[in-house]
Coordinates of C-alpha atoms in Angstrom, one line a residue:
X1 CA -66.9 20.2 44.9
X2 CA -67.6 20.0 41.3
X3 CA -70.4 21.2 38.6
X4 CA -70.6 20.4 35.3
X5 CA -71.6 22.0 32.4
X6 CA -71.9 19.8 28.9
X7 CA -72.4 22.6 26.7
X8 CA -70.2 23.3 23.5
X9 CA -70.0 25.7 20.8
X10 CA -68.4 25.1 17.3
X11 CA -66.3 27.9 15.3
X12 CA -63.1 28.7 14.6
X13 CA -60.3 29.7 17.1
X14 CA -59.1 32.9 16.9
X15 CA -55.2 33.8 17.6
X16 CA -55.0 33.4 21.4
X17 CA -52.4 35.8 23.7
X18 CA -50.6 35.5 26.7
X19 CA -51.5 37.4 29.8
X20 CA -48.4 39.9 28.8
X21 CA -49.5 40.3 25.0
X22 CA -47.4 37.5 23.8
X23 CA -48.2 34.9 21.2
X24 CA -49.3 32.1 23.1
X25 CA -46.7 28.6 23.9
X26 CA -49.0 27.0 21.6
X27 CA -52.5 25.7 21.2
X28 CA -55.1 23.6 22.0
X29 CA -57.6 21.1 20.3
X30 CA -61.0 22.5 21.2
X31 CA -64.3 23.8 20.3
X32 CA -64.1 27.7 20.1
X33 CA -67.5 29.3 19.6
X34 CA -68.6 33.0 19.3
X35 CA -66.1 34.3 21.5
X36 CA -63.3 32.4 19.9
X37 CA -62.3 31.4 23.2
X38 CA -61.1 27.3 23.2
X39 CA -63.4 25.1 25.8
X40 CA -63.2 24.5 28.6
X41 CA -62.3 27.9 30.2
X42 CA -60.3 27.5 33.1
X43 CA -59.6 30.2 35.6
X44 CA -57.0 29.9 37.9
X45 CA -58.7 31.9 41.5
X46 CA -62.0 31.5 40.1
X47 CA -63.5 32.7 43.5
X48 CA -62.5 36.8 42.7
X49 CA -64.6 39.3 42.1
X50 CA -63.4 39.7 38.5
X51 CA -62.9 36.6 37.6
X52 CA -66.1 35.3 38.5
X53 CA -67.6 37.5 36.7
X54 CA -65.9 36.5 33.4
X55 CA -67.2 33.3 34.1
X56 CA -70.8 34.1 34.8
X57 CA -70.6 36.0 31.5
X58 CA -69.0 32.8 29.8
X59 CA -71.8 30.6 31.7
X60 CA -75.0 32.3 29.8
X61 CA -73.4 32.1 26.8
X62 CA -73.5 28.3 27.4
X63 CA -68.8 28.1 27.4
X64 CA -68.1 25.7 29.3
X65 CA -66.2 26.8 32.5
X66 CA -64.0 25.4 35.3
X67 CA -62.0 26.7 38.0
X68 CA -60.3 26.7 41.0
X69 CA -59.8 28.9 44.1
X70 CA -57.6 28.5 47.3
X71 CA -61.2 28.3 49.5
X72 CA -64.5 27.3 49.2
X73 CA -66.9 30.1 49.0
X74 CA -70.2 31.1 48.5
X75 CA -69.1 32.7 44.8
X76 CA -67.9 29.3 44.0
X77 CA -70.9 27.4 45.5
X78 CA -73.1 29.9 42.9
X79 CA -70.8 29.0 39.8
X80 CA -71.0 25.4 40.7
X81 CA -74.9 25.9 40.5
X82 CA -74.8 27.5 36.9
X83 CA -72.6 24.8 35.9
X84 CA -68.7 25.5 36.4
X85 CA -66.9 22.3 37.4
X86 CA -65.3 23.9 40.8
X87 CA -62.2 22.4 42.8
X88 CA -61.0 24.2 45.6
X89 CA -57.2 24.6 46.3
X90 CA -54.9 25.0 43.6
X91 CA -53.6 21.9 42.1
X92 CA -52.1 20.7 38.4
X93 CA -54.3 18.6 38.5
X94 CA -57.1 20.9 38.2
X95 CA -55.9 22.1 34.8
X96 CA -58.1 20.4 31.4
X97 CA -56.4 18.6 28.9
X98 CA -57.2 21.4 26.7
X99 CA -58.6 24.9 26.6
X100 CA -57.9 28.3 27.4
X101 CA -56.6 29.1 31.0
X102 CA -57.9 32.4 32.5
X103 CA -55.0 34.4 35.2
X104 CA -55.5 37.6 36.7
X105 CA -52.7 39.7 38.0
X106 CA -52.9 38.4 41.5
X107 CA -51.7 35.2 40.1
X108 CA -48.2 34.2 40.6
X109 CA -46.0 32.4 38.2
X110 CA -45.4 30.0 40.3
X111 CA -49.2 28.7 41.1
X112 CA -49.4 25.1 40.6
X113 CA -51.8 25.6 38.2
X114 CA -50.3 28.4 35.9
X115 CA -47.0 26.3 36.0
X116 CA -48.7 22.6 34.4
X117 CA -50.8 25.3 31.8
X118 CA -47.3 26.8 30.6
X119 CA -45.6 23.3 30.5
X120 CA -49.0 21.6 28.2
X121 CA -48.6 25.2 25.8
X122 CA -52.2 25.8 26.6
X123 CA -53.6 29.3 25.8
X124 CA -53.0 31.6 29.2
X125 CA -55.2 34.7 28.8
X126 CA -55.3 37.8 31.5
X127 CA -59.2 38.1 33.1
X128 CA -59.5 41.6 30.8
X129 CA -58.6 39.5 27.3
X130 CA -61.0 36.9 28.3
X131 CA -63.7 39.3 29.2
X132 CA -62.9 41.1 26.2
X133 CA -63.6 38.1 24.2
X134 CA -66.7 37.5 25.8
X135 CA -68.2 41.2 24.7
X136 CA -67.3 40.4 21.1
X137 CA -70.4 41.8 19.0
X138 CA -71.6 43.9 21.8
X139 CA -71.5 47.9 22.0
X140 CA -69.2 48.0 24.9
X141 CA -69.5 50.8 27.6
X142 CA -66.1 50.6 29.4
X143 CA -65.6 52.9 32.5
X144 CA -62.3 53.4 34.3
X145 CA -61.3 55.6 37.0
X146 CA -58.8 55.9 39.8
X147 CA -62.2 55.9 41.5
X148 CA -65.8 55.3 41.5
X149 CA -66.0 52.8 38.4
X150 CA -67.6 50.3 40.4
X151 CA -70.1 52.3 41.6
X152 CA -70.5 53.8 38.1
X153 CA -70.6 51.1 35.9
X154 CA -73.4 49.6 38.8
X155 CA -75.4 52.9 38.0
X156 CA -75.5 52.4 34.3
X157 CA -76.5 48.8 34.4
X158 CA -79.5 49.1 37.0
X159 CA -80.0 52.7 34.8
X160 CA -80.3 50.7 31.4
X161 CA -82.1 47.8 33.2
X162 CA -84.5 50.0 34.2
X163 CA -85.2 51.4 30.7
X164 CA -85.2 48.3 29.1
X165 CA -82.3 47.7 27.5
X166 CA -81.5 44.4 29.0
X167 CA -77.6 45.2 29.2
X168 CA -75.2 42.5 29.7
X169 CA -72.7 43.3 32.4
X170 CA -69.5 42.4 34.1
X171 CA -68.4 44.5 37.5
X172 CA -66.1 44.1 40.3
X173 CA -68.5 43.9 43.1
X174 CA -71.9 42.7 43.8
X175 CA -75.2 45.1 43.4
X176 CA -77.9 44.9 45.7
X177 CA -80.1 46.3 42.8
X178 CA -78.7 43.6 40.3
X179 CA -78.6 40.2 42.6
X180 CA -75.1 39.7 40.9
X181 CA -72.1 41.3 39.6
X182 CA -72.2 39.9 35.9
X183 CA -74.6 38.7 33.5
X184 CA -74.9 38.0 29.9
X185 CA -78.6 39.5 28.3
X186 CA -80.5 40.4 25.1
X187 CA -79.4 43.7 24.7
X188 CA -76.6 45.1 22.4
X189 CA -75.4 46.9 24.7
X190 CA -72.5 45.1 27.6
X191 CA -71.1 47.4 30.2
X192 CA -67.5 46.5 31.7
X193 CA -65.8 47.8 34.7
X194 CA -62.4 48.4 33.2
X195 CA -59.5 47.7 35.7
X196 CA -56.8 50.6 35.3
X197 CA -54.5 49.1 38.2
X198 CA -52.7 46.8 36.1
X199 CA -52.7 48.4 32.3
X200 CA -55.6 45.9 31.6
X201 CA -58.1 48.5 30.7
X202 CA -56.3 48.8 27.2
X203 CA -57.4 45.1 26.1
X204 CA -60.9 46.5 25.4
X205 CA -62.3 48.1 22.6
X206 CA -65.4 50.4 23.7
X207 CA -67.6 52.4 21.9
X208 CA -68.3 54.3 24.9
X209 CA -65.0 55.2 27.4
X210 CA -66.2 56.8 30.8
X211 CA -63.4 57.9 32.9
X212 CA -64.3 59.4 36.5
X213 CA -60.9 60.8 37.3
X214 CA -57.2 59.9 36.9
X215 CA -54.8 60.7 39.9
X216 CA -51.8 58.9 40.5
X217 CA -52.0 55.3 42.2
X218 CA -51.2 51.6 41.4
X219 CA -47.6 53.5 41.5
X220 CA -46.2 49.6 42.1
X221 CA -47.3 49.2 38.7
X222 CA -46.6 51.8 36.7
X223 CA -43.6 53.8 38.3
X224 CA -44.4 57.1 37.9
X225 CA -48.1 59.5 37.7
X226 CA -46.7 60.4 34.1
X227 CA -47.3 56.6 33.5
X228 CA -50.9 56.5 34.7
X229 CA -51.9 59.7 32.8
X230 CA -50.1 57.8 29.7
X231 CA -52.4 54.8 30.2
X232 CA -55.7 57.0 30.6
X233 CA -54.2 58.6 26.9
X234 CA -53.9 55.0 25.4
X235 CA -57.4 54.1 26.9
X236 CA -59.4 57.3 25.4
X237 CA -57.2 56.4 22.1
X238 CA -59.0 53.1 21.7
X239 CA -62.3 54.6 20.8
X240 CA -63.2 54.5 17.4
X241 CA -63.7 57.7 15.4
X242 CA -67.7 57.1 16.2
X243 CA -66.8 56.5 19.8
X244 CA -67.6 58.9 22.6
X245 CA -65.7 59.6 26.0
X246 CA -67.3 60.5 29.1
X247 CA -64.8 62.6 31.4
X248 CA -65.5 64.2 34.5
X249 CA -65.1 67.9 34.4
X250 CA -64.7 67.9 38.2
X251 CA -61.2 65.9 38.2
X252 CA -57.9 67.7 36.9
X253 CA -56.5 63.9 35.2
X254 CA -59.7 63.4 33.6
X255 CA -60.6 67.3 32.3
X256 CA -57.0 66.8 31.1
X257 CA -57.8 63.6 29.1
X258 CA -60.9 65.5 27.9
X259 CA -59.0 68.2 26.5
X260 CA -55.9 66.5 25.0
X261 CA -58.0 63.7 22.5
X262 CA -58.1 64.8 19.1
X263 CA -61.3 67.0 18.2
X264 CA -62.4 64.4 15.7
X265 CA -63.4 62.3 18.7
X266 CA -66.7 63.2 20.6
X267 CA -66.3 64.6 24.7
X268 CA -69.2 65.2 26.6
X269 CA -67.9 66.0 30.4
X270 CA -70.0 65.9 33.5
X271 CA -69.8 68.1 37.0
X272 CA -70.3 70.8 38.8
X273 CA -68.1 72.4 36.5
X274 CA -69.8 76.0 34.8
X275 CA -68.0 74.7 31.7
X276 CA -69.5 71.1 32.2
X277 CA -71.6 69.8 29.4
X278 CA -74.0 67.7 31.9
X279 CA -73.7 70.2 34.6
X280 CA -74.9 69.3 38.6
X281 CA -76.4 72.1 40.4
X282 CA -78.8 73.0 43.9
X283 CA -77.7 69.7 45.5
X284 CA -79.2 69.5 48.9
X285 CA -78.3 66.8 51.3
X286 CA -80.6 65.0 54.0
X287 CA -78.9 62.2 55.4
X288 CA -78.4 59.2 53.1
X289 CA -80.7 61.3 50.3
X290 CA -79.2 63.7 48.2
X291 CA -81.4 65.8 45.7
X292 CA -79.7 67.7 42.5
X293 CA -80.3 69.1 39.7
X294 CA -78.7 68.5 35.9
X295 CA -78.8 70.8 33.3
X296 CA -77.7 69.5 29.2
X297 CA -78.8 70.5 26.0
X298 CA -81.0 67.6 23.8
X299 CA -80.9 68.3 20.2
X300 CA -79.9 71.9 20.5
X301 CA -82.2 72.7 23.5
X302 CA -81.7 73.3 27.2
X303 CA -82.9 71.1 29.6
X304 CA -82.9 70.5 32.9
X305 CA -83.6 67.0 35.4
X306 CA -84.1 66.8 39.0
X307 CA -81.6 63.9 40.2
X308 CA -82.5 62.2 43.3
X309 CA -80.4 59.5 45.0
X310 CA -80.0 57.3 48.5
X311 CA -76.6 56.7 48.1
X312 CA -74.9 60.0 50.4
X313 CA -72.0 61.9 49.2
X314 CA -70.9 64.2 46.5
X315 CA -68.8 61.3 44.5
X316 CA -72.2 59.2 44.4
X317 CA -73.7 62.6 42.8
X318 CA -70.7 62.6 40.2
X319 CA -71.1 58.9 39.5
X320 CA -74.5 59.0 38.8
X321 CA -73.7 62.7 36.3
X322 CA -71.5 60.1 34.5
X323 CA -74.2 57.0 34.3
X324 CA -76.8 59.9 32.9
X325 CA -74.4 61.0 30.8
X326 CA -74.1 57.2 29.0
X327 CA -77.8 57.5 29.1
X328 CA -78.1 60.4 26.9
X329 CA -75.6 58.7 24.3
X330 CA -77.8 55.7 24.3
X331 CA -81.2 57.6 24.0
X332 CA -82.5 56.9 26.8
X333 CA -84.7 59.8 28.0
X334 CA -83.5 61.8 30.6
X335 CA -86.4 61.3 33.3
X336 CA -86.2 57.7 33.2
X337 CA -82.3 58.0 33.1
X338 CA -83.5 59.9 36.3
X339 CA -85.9 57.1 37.8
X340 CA -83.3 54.1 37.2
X341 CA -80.8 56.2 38.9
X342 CA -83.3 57.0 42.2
X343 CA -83.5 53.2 42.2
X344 CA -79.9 52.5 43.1
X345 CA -79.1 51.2 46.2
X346 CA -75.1 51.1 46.8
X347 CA -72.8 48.4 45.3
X348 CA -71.2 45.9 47.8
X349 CA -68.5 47.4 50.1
X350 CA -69.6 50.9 49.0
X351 CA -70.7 52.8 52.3
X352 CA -72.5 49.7 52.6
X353 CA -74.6 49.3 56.2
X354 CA -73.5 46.4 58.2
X355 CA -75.8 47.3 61.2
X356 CA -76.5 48.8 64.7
X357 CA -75.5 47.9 68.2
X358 CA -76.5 50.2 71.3
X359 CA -77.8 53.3 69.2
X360 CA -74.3 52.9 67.2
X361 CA -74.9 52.4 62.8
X362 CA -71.6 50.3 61.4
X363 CA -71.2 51.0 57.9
X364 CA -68.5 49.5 55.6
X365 CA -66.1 51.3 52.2
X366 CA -63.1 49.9 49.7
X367 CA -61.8 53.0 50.5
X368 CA -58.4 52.3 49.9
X369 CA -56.7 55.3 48.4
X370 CA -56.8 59.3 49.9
X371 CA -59.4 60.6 47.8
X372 CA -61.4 57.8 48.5
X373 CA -61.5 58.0 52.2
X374 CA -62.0 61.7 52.2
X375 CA -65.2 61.0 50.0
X376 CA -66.6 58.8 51.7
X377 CA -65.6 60.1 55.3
X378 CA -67.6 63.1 53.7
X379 CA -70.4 61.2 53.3
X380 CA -70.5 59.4 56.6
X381 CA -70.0 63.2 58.4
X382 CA -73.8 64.2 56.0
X383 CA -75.3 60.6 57.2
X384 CA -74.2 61.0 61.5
X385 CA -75.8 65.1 61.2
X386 CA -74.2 66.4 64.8
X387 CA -73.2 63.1 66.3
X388 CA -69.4 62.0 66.0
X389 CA -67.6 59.3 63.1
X390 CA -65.1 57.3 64.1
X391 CA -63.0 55.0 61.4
X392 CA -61.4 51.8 61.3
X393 CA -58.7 52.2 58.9
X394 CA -56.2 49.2 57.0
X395 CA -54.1 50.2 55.0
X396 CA -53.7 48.3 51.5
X397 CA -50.4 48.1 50.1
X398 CA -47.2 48.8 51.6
X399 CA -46.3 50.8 48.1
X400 CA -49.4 53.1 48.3
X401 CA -48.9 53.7 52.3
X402 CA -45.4 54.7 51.9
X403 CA -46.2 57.1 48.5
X404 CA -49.7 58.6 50.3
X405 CA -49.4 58.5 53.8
X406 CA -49.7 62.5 54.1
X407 CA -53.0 62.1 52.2
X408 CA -54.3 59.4 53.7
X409 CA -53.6 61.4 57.4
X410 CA -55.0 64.5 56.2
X411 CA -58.2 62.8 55.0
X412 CA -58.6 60.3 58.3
X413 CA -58.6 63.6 60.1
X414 CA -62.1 64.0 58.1
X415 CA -62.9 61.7 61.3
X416 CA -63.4 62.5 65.0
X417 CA -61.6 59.3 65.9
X418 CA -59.3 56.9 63.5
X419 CA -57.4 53.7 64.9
X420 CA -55.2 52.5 61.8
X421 CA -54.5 48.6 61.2
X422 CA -51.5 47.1 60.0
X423 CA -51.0 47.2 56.4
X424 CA -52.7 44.2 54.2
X425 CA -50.0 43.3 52.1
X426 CA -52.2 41.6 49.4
X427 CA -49.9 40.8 46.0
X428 CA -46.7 42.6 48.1
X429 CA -44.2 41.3 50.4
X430 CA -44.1 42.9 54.1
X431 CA -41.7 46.5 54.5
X432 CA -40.1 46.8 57.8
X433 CA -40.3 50.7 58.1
X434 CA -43.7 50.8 56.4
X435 CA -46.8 50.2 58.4
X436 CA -50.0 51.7 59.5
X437 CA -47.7 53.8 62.2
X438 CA -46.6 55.6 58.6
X439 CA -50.0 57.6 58.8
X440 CA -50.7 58.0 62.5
X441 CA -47.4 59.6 63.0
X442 CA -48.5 62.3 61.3
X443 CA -52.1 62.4 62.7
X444 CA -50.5 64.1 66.0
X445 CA -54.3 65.2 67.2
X446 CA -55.9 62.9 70.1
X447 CA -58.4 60.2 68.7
X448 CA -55.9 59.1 66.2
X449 CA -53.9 55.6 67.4
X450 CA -51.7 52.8 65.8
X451 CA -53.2 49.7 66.9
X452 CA -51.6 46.3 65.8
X453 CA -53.6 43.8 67.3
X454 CA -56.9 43.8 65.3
X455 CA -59.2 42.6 68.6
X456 CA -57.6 45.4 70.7
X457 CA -58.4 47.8 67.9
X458 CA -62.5 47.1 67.9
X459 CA -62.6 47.1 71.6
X460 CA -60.6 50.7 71.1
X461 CA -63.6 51.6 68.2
X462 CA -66.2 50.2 70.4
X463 CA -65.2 52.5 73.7
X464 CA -64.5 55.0 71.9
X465 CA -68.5 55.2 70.2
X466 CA -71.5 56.6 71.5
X467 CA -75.3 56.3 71.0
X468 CA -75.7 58.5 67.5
X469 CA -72.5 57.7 66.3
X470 CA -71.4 56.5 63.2
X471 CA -68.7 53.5 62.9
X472 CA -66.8 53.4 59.4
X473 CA -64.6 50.2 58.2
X474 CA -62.7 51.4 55.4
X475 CA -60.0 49.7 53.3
X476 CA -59.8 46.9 50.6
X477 CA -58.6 44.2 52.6
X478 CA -60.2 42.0 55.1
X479 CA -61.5 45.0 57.1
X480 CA -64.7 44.3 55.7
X481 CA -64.6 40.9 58.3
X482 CA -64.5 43.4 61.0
X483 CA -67.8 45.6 60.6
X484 CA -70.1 42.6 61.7
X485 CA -67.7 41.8 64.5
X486 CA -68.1 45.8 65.8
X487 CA -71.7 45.2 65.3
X488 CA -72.1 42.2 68.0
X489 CA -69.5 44.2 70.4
X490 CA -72.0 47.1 70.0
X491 CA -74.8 44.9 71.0
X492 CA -73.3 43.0 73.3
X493 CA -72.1 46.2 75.0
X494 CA -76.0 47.6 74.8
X495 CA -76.9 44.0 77.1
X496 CA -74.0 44.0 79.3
X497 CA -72.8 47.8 79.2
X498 CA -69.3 46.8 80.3
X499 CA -69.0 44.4 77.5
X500 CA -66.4 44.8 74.6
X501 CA -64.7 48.1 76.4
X502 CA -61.7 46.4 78.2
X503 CA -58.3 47.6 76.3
X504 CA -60.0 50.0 74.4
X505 CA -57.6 53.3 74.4
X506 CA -55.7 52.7 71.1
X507 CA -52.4 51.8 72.6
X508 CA -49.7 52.4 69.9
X509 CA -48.1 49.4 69.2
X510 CA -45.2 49.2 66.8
X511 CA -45.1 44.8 66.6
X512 CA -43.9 42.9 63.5
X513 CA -46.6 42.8 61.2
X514 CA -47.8 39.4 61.5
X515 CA -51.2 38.8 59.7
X516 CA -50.7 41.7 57.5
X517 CA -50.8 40.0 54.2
X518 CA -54.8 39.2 55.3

C-alpha cells in the first residue's frame, strides 16, 4: 500500500543528530524546509502512536513523509490518505535514497531498515528530535509525568480549541473530542506530550513545562529513582528565564521539582494542596460526573471557578487543575478554561467504555504502573456505586513487575476480583521467575487468580460478573484486544445464560509464558 505526497519545501539544512545525540554518519542531498528536516521523512514503525503523530504533524506542513510498519493498520490506511507513501513490513528496501530517517526507542538496531539507513550515512533522528523540529517557531507547551500526560496534554488541546486558539498538537493517544492524536494549525501555540520513559523529554525546548508527578518507573532505563528525579531536574532546566512550570502540588517528585528550580524561574502548582496556587476544593462525585471547585488569584485578586467534568476519578480532577493552569498562562479566561474542560470526553484507552453484555459495563485503562491502577480502580469503584469491579490485569514489562509487584498487589486489591495475565514483554526478553504469578502471590485474599491462558482468563472474568457490575481491562499491552471479546461473552451469556462460564474459576497456572511478548 502506498500514498504519495509531491510536496517540497526549500531552505537550508540544519545540523542533523543521531537518535543518541551524536553527529550524524553523514548527510543527505535534499530539500529541508522550515523545520530543517531533509525530505522525505522516513519513519521506521510509522504505525505507533508517537510516531504517527510526528508524521501527521509533518503532513500539514506539506514534508513529505514515508514509512513503514510491521502490519497494515487503520493508522497507516489514514496516513496513506493525507499523503505518506506507506509499505508495510520492514524492508531495506523501504528506505529513500535520501532524507532523514525517523526511529523511536522500540526500534532495534538490527531492523532492516535502521541497518541500510546507517550503511547510506543518512540522517537517523529519535521521534522526540523530529517532533521537536516540527514545533520550530511555535510556543511549545510540553507536559510530562510518570502519569496522566496523555490525558493532560488532551485537556489542553480540546481546552485551547475551545477558546480559539487553534493549537497545533502531537499526543500519544487518540481523543474522542479531537478526531485525531496530532495536527498542525494556525495558532502559535503547539502542545507536545513529552515522553519521560526514555530521557526523550529533554530534546524539547518549551516555554511552558507541565509535570503531573514524578515517581520512579521506566527503572529499565534509567537504573535508579535518583535518575528519574535527575531527568525531571534537566527537563524543568530547559525553560527559558521567561518560561513557566506547572507542578502538581499533590505529588511528592513533582512539589519537589517545584521547590528545587531556581527562584528566577516562574512555579505555579496545582491540587488540593492548602499551599496550592490553583487549589481544588468541594469535589463531589456522581458516577462518571465529578463537580469541583478552583480557587487562584488573577492580577492580584481571588477567584474562584466551578469545574465540572465526565471523565470519573480524582487524577482526571488533577489533570484538568493542570490544563486550567496552562490556561491562565495563556489568558484564556477562567470560565471558558472551565467550559472547554466540561467538554472533554476521555482520551483513547483512558477508562475508555468498550460496552455492555447482560447488565455487565466493560471499560478499558493503560494502566500499566501501581499508581495508575489504584487511580483508576478508584474511579471505576465511584462509576459501579454498590455493585462489585472486577479487573483484568497484564502486566507490562518484566522490569517493572519484578521492581512493583507489592504495589501493583496492594492496588488490584482496590478490586473485588483480579485475574492477572502473563506479562507482555514488549521491548524486553521473557524472565523465568518473573511473571504475573509475581503479583498474585502476594494477593492471598480469594478473588485474586494467576491465569495463563488468556481464553480461560475471560471465561474466569465473565463467571465471575454480575448484572451491575463493572469489568475493567487494564494494562498497556494487548489487553485492550480483550474488552470487546468480554463484551460478546457477556452478551452471549445474557442469550444463552450458560454461555462463556465453562472454566471460569481462575485456575493458577504457572506455564512458560508463551505469547507474552504480545
Amino acid at each position: 500500500m502506498t500514498g504519495t505526497n509531491d510536496a517540497a519545501s526549500g531552505g537550508a539544512a540544519r545540523d542533523l543528530r543521531n537518535a543518541d545525540g551524536s553527529p550524524s554518519a553523514g548527510t543527505a542531498p535534499g530539500a529541508a524546509g522550515r523545520t530543517g528536516l531533509l525530505e522525505p521523512v522516513h519513519f521506521i514503525g510509522l504505525g505507533g502512536a508517537g510516531m504517527s503523530a510526528v508524521a501527521r504533524v509533518l503532513l500539514g506542513q506539506g514534508v513529505r513523509v514515508s514509512g513503514s510498519d510491521a502490519a497494515d493498520s487503520r493508522t497507516l490506511r489514514a496516513l496513506a490518505g493525507l499523503g505518506a507513501e506507506v509499505h508495510v513490513g520492514h524492508h531495506a528496501a523501504a528506505v529513500p535514497d535520501r532524507g532523514t530517517v525517523v526511529v523511536s526507542s522500540a526500534i532495534r538496531p538490527t531492523n532492516p531498515e535502521l541497518v541500510e539507513a546507517t550503511r547510506r550515512g543518512l540522517p537517523v533522528l529519535h521521534r522526540s528530535q523530529a517532533l521537536a523540529a516540527a514545533m520550530t517557531g511555535r510556543r511549545t507547551i510540553a507536559v510530562a509525568g510518570t502519569h496522566g500526560k496523555t490525558t493532560t496534554t488532551a485537556m489542553i488541546t480540546v481546552l485551547l480549541r475551545q477558546a480559539g486558539l487553534a493549537p497545533s498538537f502531537a499526543i500519544g493517544g487518540d481523543v474522542a473530542a479531537l478526531g485525531v492524536n496530532a495536527a498542525w494549525d494556525t495558532g502559535e501555540v503547539f502542545v507536545a506530550e513529552a515522553d519521560e520513559s526514555d530521557g526523550s523529554f529533554l530534546n524539547y525546548s518549551p516555554q511552558i513545562a507541565v509535570v503531573t508527578n514524578a515517581e520512579a518507573d521506566h527503572l529499565d532505563h534509567y537504573g535508579s529513582a535518583d535518575a528519574v528525579q535527575d531527568a525531571f531536574r534537566h527537563f524543568a532546566a530547559l525553560l527559558p528565564d521567561d518560561g513557566l512550570l506547572v507542578a502538581c502540588a499533590d505529588d511528592e517528585g513533582s512539589s519537589t521539582l517545584a521547590g528545587a528550580v531556581p527562584h528566577t524561574r516562574r512555579v505555579r502548582t496545582y491540587g488540593y494542596a492548602p499551599t496550592a496556587d490553583i487549589r481544588i476544593s468541594a469535589t463531589r462525585a456522581l458516577g462518571s460526573t465529578t463537580n469541583s471547585v478552583l480557587s487562584f488569584a488573577v492580577d492580584g485578586l481571588d477567584a474562584q471557578q466551578d469545574l465540572q467534568l465526565s471523565v470519573p476519578g480524582r487524577h482526571n480532577i488533577l489533570n484538568a487543575a493542570a490544563a486550567f493552569t496552562v490556561a491562565l498562562e495563556l489568558g484564556v479566561d477562567p470560565s471558558v478554561a472551565a467550559l472547554g474542560l466540561s467538554l472533554f470526553s476521555g482520551a483513547a484507552r483512558r477508562f475508555e467504555a468498550r460496552g455492555e453484555g447482560d447488565g455487565v459495563r466493560v471499560f478499558d485503562d493503560y494502566a500499566h504502573h501501581p499508581t495508575e491502577v489504584h487511580a483508576a480502580l478508584t474511579a471505576a469503584r465511584t462509576v459501579a456505586g454498590d455493585h462489585r469491579v472486577h479487573v483484568l490485569f497484564q502486566p507490562h514489562l518484566f522490569s517493572r513487575t519484578r521492581e512493583f509487584a507489592a504495589g501493583f498487589a496492594e492496588a488490584l486489591s482496590l478490586a473485588d476480583t483480579a485475574t492477572v495475565l502473563p506479562v507482555y514483554a514488549a521491548r524486553e526478553d521473557p524472565v523465568d521467575d518473573v511473571g504475573g504469578w509475581t503479583i498474585t502471590d502476594r494477593m492471598p485474599a480469594p478473588g485474586s487468580a494467576y491465569v495463563a491462558d488468556p481464553d480461560e482468563a475471560l471465561r474466569t472474568v465473565v463467571g465471575n460478573a454480575a448484572a451491575g457490575d463493572l469489568v475493567l481491562t487494564l494494562g498497556a499491552g494487548d489487553v485492550t484486544q480483550y474488552g470487546l471479546r468480554l463484551v460478546r461473552l457477556l452478551m452471549d451469556r445474557e442469550t444463552t445464560p450458560s454461555a462463556g462460564l465453562d472454566g471460569a474459576g481462575g485456575t493458577d497456572q504457572r506455564q512458560a509464558q508463551g505469547g507474552a511478548t504480545g
